[in-house]
PDB file of C-alpha atoms in Angstrom:
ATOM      1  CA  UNK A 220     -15.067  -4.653 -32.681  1.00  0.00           C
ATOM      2  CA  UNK A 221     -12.815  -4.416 -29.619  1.00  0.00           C
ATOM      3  CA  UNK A 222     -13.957  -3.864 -25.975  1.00  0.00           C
ATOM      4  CA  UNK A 223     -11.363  -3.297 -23.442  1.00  0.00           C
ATOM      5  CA  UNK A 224     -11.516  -3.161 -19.924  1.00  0.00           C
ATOM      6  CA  UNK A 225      -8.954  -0.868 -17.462  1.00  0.00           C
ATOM      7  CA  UNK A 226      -8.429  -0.255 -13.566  1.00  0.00           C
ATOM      8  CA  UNK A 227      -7.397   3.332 -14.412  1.00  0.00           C
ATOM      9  CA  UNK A 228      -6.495   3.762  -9.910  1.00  0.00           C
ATOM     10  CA  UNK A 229      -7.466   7.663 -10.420  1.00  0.00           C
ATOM     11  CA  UNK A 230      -9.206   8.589 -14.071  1.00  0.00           C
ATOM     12  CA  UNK A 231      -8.024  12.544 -12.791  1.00  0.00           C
ATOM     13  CA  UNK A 232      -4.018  11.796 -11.731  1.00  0.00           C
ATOM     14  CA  UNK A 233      -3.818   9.476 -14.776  1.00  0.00           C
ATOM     15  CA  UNK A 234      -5.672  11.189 -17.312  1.00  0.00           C
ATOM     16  CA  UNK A 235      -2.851  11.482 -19.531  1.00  0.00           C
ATOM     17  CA  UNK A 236      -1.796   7.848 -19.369  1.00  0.00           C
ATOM     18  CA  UNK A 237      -5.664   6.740 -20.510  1.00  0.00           C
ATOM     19  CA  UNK A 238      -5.968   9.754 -23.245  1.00  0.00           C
ATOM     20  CA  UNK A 239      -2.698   8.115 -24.672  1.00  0.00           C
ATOM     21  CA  UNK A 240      -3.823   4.631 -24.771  1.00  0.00           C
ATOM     22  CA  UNK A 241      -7.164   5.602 -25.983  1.00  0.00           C
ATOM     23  CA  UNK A 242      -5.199   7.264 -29.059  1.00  0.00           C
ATOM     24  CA  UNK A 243      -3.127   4.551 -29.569  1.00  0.00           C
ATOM     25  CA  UNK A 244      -4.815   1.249 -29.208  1.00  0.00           C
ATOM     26  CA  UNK A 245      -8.160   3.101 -30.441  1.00  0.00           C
ATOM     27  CA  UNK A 246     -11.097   0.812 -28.977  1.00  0.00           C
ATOM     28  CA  UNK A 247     -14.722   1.014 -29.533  1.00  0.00           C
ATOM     29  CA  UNK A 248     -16.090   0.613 -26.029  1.00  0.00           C
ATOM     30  CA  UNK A 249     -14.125   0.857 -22.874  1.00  0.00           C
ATOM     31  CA  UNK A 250     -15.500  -0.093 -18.899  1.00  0.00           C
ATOM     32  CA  UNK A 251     -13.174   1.722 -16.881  1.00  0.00           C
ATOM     33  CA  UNK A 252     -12.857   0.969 -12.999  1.00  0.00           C
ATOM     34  CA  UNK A 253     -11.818   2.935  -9.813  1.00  0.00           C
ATOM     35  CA  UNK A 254     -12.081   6.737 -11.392  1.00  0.00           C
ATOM     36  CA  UNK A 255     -11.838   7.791  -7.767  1.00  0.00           C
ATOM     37  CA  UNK A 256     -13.684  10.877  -8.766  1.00  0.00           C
ATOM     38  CA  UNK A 257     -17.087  12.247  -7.842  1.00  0.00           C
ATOM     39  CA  UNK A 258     -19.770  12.921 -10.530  1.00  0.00           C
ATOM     40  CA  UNK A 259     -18.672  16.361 -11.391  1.00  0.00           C
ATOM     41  CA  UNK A 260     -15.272  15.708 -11.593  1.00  0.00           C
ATOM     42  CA  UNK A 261     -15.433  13.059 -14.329  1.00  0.00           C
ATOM     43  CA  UNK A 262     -13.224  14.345 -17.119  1.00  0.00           C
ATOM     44  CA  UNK A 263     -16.204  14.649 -19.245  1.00  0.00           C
ATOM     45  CA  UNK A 264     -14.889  16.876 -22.000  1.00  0.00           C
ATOM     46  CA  UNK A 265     -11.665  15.313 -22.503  1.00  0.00           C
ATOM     47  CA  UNK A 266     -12.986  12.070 -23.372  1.00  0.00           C
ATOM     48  CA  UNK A 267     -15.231  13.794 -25.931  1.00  0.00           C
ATOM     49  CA  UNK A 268     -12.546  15.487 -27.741  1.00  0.00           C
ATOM     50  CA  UNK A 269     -10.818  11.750 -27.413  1.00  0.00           C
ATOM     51  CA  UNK A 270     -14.022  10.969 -29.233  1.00  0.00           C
ATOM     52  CA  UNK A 271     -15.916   9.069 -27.084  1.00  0.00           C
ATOM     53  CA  UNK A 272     -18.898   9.638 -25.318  1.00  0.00           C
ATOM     54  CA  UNK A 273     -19.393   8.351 -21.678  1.00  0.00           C
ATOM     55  CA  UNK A 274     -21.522   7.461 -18.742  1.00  0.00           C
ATOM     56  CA  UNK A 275     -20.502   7.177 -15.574  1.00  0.00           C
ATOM     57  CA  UNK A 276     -21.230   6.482 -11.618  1.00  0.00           C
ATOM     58  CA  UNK A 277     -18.568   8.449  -9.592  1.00  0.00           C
ATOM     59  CA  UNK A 278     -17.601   8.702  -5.848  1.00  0.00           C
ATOM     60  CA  UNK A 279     -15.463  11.131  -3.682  1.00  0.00           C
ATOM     61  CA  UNK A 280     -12.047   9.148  -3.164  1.00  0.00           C
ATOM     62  CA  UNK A 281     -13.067   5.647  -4.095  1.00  0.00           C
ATOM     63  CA  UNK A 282     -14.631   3.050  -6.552  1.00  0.00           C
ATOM     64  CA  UNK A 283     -16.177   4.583  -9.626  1.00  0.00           C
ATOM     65  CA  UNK A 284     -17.246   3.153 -12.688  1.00  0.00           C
ATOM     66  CA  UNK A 285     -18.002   4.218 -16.215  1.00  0.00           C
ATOM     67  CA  UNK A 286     -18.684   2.920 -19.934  1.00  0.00           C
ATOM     68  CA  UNK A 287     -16.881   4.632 -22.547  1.00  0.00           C
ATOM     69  CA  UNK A 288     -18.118   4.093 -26.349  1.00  0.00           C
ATOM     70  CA  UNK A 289     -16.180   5.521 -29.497  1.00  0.00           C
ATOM     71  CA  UNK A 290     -18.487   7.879 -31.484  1.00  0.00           C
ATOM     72  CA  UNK A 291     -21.756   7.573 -29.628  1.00  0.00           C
ATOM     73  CA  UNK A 292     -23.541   7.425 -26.351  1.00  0.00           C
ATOM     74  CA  UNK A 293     -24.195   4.445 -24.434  1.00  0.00           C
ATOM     75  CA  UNK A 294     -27.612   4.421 -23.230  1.00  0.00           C
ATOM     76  CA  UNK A 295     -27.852   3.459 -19.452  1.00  0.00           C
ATOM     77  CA  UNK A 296     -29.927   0.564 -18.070  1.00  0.00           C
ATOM     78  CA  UNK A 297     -28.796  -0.020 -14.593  1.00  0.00           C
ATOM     79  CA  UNK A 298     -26.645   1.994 -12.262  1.00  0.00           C
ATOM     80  CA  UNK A 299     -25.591   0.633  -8.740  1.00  0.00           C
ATOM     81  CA  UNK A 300     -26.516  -3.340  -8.249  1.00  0.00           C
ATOM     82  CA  UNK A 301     -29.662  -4.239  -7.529  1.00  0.00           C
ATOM     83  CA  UNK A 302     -30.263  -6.073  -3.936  1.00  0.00           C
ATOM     84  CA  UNK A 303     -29.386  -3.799  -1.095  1.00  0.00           C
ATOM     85  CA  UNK A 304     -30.136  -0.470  -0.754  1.00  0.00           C
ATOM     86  CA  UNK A 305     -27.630   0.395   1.689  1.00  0.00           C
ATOM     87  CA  UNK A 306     -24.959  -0.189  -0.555  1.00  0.00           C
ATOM     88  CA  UNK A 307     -23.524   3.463  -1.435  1.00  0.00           C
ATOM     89  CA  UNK A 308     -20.401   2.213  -3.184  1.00  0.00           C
ATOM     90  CA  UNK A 309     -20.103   3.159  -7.139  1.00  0.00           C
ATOM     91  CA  UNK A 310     -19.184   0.047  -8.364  1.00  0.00           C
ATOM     92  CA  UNK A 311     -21.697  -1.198 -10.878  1.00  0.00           C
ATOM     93  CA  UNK A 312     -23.188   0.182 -13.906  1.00  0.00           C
ATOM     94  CA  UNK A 313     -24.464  -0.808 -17.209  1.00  0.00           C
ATOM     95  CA  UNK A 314     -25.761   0.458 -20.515  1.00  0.00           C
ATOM     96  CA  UNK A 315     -26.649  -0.654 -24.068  1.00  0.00           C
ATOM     97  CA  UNK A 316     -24.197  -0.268 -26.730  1.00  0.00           C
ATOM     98  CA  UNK A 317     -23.376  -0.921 -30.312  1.00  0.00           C
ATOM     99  CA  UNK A 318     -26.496  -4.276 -29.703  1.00  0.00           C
ATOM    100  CA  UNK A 319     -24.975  -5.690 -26.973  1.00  0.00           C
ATOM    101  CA  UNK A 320     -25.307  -4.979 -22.771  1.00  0.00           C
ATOM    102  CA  UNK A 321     -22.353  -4.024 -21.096  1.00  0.00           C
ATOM    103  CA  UNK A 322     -22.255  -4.619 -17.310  1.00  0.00           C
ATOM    104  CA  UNK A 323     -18.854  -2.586 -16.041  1.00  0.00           C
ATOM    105  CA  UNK A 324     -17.851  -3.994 -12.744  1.00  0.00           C
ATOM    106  CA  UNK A 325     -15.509  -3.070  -9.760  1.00  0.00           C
ATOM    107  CA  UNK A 326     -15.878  -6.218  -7.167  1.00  0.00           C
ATOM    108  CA  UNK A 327     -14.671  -5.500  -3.512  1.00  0.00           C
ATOM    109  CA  UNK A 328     -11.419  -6.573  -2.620  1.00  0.00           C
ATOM    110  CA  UNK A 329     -12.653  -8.277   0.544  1.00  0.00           C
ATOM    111  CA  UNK A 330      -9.504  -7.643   2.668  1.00  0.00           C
ATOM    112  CA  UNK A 331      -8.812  -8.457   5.371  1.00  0.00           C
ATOM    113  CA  UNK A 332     -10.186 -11.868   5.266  1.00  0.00           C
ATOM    114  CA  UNK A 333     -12.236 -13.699   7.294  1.00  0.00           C
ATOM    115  CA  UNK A 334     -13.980  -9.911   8.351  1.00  0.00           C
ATOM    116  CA  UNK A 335     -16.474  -7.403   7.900  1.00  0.00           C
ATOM    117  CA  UNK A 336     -15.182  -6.263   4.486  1.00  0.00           C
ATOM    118  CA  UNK A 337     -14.660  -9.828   3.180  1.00  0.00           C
ATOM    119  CA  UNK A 338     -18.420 -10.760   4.030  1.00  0.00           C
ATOM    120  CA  UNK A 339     -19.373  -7.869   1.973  1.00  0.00           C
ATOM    121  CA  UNK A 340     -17.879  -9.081  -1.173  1.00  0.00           C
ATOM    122  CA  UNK A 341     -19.305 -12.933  -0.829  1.00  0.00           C
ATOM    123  CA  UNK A 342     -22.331 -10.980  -0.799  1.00  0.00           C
ATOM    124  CA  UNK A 343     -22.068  -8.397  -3.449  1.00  0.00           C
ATOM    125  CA  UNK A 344     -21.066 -11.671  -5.569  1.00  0.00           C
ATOM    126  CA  UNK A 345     -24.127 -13.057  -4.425  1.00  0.00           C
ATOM    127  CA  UNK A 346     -25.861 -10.143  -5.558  1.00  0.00           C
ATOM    128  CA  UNK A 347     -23.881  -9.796  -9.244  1.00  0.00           C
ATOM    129  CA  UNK A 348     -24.895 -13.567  -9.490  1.00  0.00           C
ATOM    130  CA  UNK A 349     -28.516 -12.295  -9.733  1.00  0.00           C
ATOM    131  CA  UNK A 350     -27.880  -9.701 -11.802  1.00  0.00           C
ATOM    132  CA  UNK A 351     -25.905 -11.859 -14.368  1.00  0.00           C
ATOM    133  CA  UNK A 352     -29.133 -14.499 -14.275  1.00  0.00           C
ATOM    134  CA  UNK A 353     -31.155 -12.069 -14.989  1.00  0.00           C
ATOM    135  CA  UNK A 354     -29.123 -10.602 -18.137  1.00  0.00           C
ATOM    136  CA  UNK A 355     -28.547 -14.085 -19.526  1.00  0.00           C
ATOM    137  CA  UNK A 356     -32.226 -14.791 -19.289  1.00  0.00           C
ATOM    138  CA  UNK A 357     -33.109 -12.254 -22.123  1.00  0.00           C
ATOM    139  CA  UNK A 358     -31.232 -14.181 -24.221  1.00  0.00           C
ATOM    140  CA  UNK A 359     -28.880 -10.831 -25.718  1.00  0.00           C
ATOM    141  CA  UNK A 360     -25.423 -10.525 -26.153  1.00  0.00           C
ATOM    142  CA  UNK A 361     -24.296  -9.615 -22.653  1.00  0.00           C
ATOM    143  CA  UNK A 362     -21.269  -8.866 -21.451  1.00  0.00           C
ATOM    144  CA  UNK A 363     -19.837  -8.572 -17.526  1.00  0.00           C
ATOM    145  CA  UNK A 364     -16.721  -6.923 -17.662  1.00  0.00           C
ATOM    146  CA  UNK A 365     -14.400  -5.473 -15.306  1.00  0.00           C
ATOM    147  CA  UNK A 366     -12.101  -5.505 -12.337  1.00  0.00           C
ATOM    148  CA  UNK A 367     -13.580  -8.796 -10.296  1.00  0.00           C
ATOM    149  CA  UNK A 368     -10.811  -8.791  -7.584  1.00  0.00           C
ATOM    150  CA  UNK A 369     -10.570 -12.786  -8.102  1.00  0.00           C
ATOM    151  CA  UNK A 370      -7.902 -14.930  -9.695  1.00  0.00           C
ATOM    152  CA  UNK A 371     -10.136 -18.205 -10.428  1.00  0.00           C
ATOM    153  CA  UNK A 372      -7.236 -20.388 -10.843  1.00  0.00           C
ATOM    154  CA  UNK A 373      -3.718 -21.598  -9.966  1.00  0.00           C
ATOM    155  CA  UNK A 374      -2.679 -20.121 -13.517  1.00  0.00           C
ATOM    156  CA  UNK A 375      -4.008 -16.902 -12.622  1.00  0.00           C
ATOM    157  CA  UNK A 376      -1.687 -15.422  -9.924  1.00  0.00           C
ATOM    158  CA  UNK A 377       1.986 -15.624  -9.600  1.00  0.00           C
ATOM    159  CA  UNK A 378       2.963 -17.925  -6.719  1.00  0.00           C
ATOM    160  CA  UNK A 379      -0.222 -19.168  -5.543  1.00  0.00           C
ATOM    161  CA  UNK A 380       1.684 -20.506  -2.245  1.00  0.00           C
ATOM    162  CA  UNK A 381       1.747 -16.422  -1.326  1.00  0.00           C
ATOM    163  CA  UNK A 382      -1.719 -15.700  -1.435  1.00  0.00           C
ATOM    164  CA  UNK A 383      -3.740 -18.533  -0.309  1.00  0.00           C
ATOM    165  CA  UNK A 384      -5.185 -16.367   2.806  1.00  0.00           C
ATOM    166  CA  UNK A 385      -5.708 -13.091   0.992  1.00  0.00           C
ATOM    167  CA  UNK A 386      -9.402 -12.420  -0.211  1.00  0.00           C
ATOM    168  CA  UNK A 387      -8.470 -12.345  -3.710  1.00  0.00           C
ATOM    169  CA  UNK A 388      -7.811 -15.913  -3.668  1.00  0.00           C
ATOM    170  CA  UNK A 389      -9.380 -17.729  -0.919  1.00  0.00           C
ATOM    171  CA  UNK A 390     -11.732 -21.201  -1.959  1.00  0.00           C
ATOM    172  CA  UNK A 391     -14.975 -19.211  -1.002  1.00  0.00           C
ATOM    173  CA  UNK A 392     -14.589 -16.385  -3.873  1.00  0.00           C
ATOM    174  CA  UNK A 393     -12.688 -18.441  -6.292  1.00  0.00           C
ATOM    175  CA  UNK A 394     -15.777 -20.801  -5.799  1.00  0.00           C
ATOM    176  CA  UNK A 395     -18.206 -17.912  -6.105  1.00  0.00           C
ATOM    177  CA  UNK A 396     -17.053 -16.965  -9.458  1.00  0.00           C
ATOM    178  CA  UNK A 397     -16.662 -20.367 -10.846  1.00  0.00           C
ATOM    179  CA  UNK A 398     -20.478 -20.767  -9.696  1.00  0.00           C
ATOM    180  CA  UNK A 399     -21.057 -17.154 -11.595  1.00  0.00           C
ATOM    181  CA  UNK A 400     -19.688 -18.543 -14.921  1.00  0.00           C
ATOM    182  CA  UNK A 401     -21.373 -21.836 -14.551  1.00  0.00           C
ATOM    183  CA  UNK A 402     -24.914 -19.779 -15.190  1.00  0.00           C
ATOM    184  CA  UNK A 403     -23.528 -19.838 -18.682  1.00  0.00           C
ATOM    185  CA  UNK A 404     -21.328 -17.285 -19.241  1.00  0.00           C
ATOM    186  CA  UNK A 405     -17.804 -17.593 -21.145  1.00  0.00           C
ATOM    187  CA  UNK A 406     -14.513 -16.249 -19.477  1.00  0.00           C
ATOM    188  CA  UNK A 407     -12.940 -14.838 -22.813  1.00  0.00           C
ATOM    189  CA  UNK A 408      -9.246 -14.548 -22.061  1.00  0.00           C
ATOM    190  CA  UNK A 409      -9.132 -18.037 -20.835  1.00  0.00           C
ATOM    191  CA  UNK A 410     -11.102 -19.345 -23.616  1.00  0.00           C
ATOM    192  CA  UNK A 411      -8.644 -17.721 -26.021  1.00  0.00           C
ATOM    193  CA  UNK A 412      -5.458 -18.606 -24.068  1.00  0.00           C
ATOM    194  CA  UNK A 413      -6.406 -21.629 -22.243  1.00  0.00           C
ATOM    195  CA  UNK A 414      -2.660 -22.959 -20.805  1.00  0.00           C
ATOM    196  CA  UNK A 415      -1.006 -19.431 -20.490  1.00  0.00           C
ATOM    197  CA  UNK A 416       0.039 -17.301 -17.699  1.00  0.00           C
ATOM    198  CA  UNK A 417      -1.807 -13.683 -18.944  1.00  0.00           C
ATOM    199  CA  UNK A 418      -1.678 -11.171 -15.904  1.00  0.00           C
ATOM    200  CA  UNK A 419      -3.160  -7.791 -15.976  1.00  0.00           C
ATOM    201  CA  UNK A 420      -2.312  -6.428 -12.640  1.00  0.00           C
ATOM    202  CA  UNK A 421       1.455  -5.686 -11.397  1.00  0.00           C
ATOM    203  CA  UNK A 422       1.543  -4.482  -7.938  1.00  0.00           C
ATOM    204  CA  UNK A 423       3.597  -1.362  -7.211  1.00  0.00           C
ATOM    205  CA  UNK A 424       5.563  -3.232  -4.914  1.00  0.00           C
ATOM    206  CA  UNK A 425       8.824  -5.130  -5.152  1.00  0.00           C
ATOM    207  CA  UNK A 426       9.541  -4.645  -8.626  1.00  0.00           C
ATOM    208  CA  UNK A 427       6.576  -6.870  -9.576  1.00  0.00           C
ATOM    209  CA  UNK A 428       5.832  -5.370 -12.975  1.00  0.00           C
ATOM    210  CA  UNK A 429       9.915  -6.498 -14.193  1.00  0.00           C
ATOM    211  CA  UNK A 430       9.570  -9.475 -12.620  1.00  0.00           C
ATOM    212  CA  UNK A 431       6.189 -10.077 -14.028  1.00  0.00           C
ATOM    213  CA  UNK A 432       4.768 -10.606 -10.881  1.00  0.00           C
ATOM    214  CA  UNK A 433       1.469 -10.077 -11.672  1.00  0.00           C
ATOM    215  CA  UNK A 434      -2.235 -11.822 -11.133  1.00  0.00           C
ATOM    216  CA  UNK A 435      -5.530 -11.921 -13.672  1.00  0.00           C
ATOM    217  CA  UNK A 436      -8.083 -10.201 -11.798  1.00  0.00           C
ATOM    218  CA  UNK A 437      -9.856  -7.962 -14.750  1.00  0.00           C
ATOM    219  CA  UNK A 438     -11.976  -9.901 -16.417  1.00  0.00           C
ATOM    220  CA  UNK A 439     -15.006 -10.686 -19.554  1.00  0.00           C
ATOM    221  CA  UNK A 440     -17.576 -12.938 -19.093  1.00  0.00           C
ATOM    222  CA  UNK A 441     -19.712 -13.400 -22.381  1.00  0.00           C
ATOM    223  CA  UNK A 442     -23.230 -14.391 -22.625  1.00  0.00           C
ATOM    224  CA  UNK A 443     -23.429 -17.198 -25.536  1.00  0.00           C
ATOM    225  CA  UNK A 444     -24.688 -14.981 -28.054  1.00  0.00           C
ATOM    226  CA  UNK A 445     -21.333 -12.966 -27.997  1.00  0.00           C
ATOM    227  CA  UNK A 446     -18.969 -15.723 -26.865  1.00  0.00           C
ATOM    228  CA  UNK A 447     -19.760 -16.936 -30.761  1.00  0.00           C
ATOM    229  CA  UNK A 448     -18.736 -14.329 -31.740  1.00  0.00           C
ATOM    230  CA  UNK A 449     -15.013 -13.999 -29.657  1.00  0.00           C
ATOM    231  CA  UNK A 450     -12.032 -13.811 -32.011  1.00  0.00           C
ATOM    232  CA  UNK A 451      -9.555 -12.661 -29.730  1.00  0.00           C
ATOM    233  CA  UNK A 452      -8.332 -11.389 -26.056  1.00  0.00           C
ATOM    234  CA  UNK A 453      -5.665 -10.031 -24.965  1.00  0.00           C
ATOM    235  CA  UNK A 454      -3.519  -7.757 -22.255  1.00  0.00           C
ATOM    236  CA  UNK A 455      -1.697  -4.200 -23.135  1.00  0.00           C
ATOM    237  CA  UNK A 456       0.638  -5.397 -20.982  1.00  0.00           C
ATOM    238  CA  UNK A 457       3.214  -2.369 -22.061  1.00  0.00           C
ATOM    239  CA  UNK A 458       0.786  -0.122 -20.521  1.00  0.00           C
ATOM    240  CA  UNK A 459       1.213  -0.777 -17.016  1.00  0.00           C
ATOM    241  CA  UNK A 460       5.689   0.169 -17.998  1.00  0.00           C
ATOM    242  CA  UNK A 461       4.209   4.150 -18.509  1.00  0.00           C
ATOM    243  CA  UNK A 462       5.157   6.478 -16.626  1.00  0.00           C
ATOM    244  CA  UNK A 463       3.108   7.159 -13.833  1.00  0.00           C
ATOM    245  CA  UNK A 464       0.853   3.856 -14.689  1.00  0.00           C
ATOM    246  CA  UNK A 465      -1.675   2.348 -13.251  1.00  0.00           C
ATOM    247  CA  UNK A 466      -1.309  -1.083 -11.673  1.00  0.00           C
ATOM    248  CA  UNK A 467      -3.947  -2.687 -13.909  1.00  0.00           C
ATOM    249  CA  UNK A 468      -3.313  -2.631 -17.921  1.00  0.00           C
ATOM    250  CA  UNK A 469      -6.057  -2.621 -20.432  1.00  0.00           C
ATOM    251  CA  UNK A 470      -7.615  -5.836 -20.999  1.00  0.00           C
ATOM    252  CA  UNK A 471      -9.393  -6.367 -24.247  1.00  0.00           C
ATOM    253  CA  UNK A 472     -11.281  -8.350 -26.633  1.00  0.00           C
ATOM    254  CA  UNK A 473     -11.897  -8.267 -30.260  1.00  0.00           C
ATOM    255  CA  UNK A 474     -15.676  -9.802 -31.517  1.00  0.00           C
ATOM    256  CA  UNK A 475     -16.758 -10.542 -34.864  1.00  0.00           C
ATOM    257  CA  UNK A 476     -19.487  -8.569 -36.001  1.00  0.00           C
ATOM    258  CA  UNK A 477     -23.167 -10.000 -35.630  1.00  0.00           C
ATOM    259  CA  UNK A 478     -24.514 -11.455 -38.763  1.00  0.00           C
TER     260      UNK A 478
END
């Protein structure tokens, strides 16, 4: 079974760049991040006739979320995360697929840090944190995948030296996820490539994407009962060269099925 994950930065503008992966690297559940679409506008019937059906938790202009699962319907258990009920952003939601729960993620970015904006993502990780307990507690397969707007380590981001100020990077969220995975949870590409440089985000800027310029920022954490079953994780790297690309490329995982 493969599960990817993909910052698609617009599902609408790049429709055709996500209808032509889906063809071609044909995966059996997808979390997709930053539709930038409101509920209506979700490209609903296009997805179908890709063959997969879909929920999703849209916004006008921003954030967005969705699970995507080939030949069937995930069934939703959470949408939005739980712990403040101000928080209007559409950046969470999660649904149980093919025996496992999938939690599809879009963490702030936090910038500009120290601020307002920055404080909100220490304490939406706060929040996830609880979440994630929770999930792990029921002992399932669990996943937590997504766009977490962190690179954990040094290995993670090209030139650390640049970015040791921006809220992607800074001790306090690094710190914050390292404390999320310490509740148990396995971060797959690193487990599978534990020395390597694997980016899946090129900024537009500067020729980054040629240079391979890029940072790890997407993201699976496994509960135990799937991280047993991990045989492999990797980047569509050639993705992100399409024309009129997003700035993230698919991220994905292949598990062995459950015995």
């Amino acid at each position: 079974m493969r599960v990817a994950t993909f910052n698609v930065n617009g599902i609408n503008g790049r429709l055709p760049v996500l209808l032509r992966w889906l063809a071609e690297a044909a995966p059996d559940i997808v979390c997709l991040q930053e539709l930038k679409a409101p509920q209506e506008r979700f490209p609903v019937a296009a997805i179908r006739a890709a063959g997969y059906g879909a929920i999703w938790h849209g916004q006008k202009g921003w954030n967005g979320v969705a699970i995507l699962a080939r030949g069937a319907d995930p069934i939703e258990t959470q949408r939005g995360l739980p712990g403040d009920p101000d928080d209007s952003h559409s950046r969470y939601i999660e649904a149980a697929v093919a025996g496992m729960l999938v939690g599809c993620l879009y963490l702030p970015n936090g910038n500009p840090a120290p601020g307002p904006k920055f404080d909100f993502k220490l304490r939406w990780f706060e929040r996830l944190g609880a979440r994630a307990a929770e999930l792990l507690a029921t002992g399932a397969p669990v996943m937590l995948a997504g766009d977490f707007n962190v690179m954990p380590t040094d290995l993670d981001v090209y030139k650390p030296e640049r970015w040791v100020d921006d809220a992607l990077f800074r001790p306090e969220v690094r710190e914050a996820f390292h404390k999320l995975v310490a509740q148990g949870w396995t971060d797959a590409l690193r487990k599978r490539h534990p020395g390597e440089r694997v980016y899946t985000f090129w900024d537009y800027f500067r020729n980054a994407y040629a240079r391979d310029a890029g940072l790890r920022i997407d993201h699976f954490l496994l509960s135990p009962a799937l991280a047993r079953r991990l045989k492999a994780a990797g980047v569509d790297r050639h993705v992100r060269g399409w024309e009129k690309a997003s700035d993230h490329a698919p991220t994905w995982i292949e598990l062995k099925k459950a015995r």
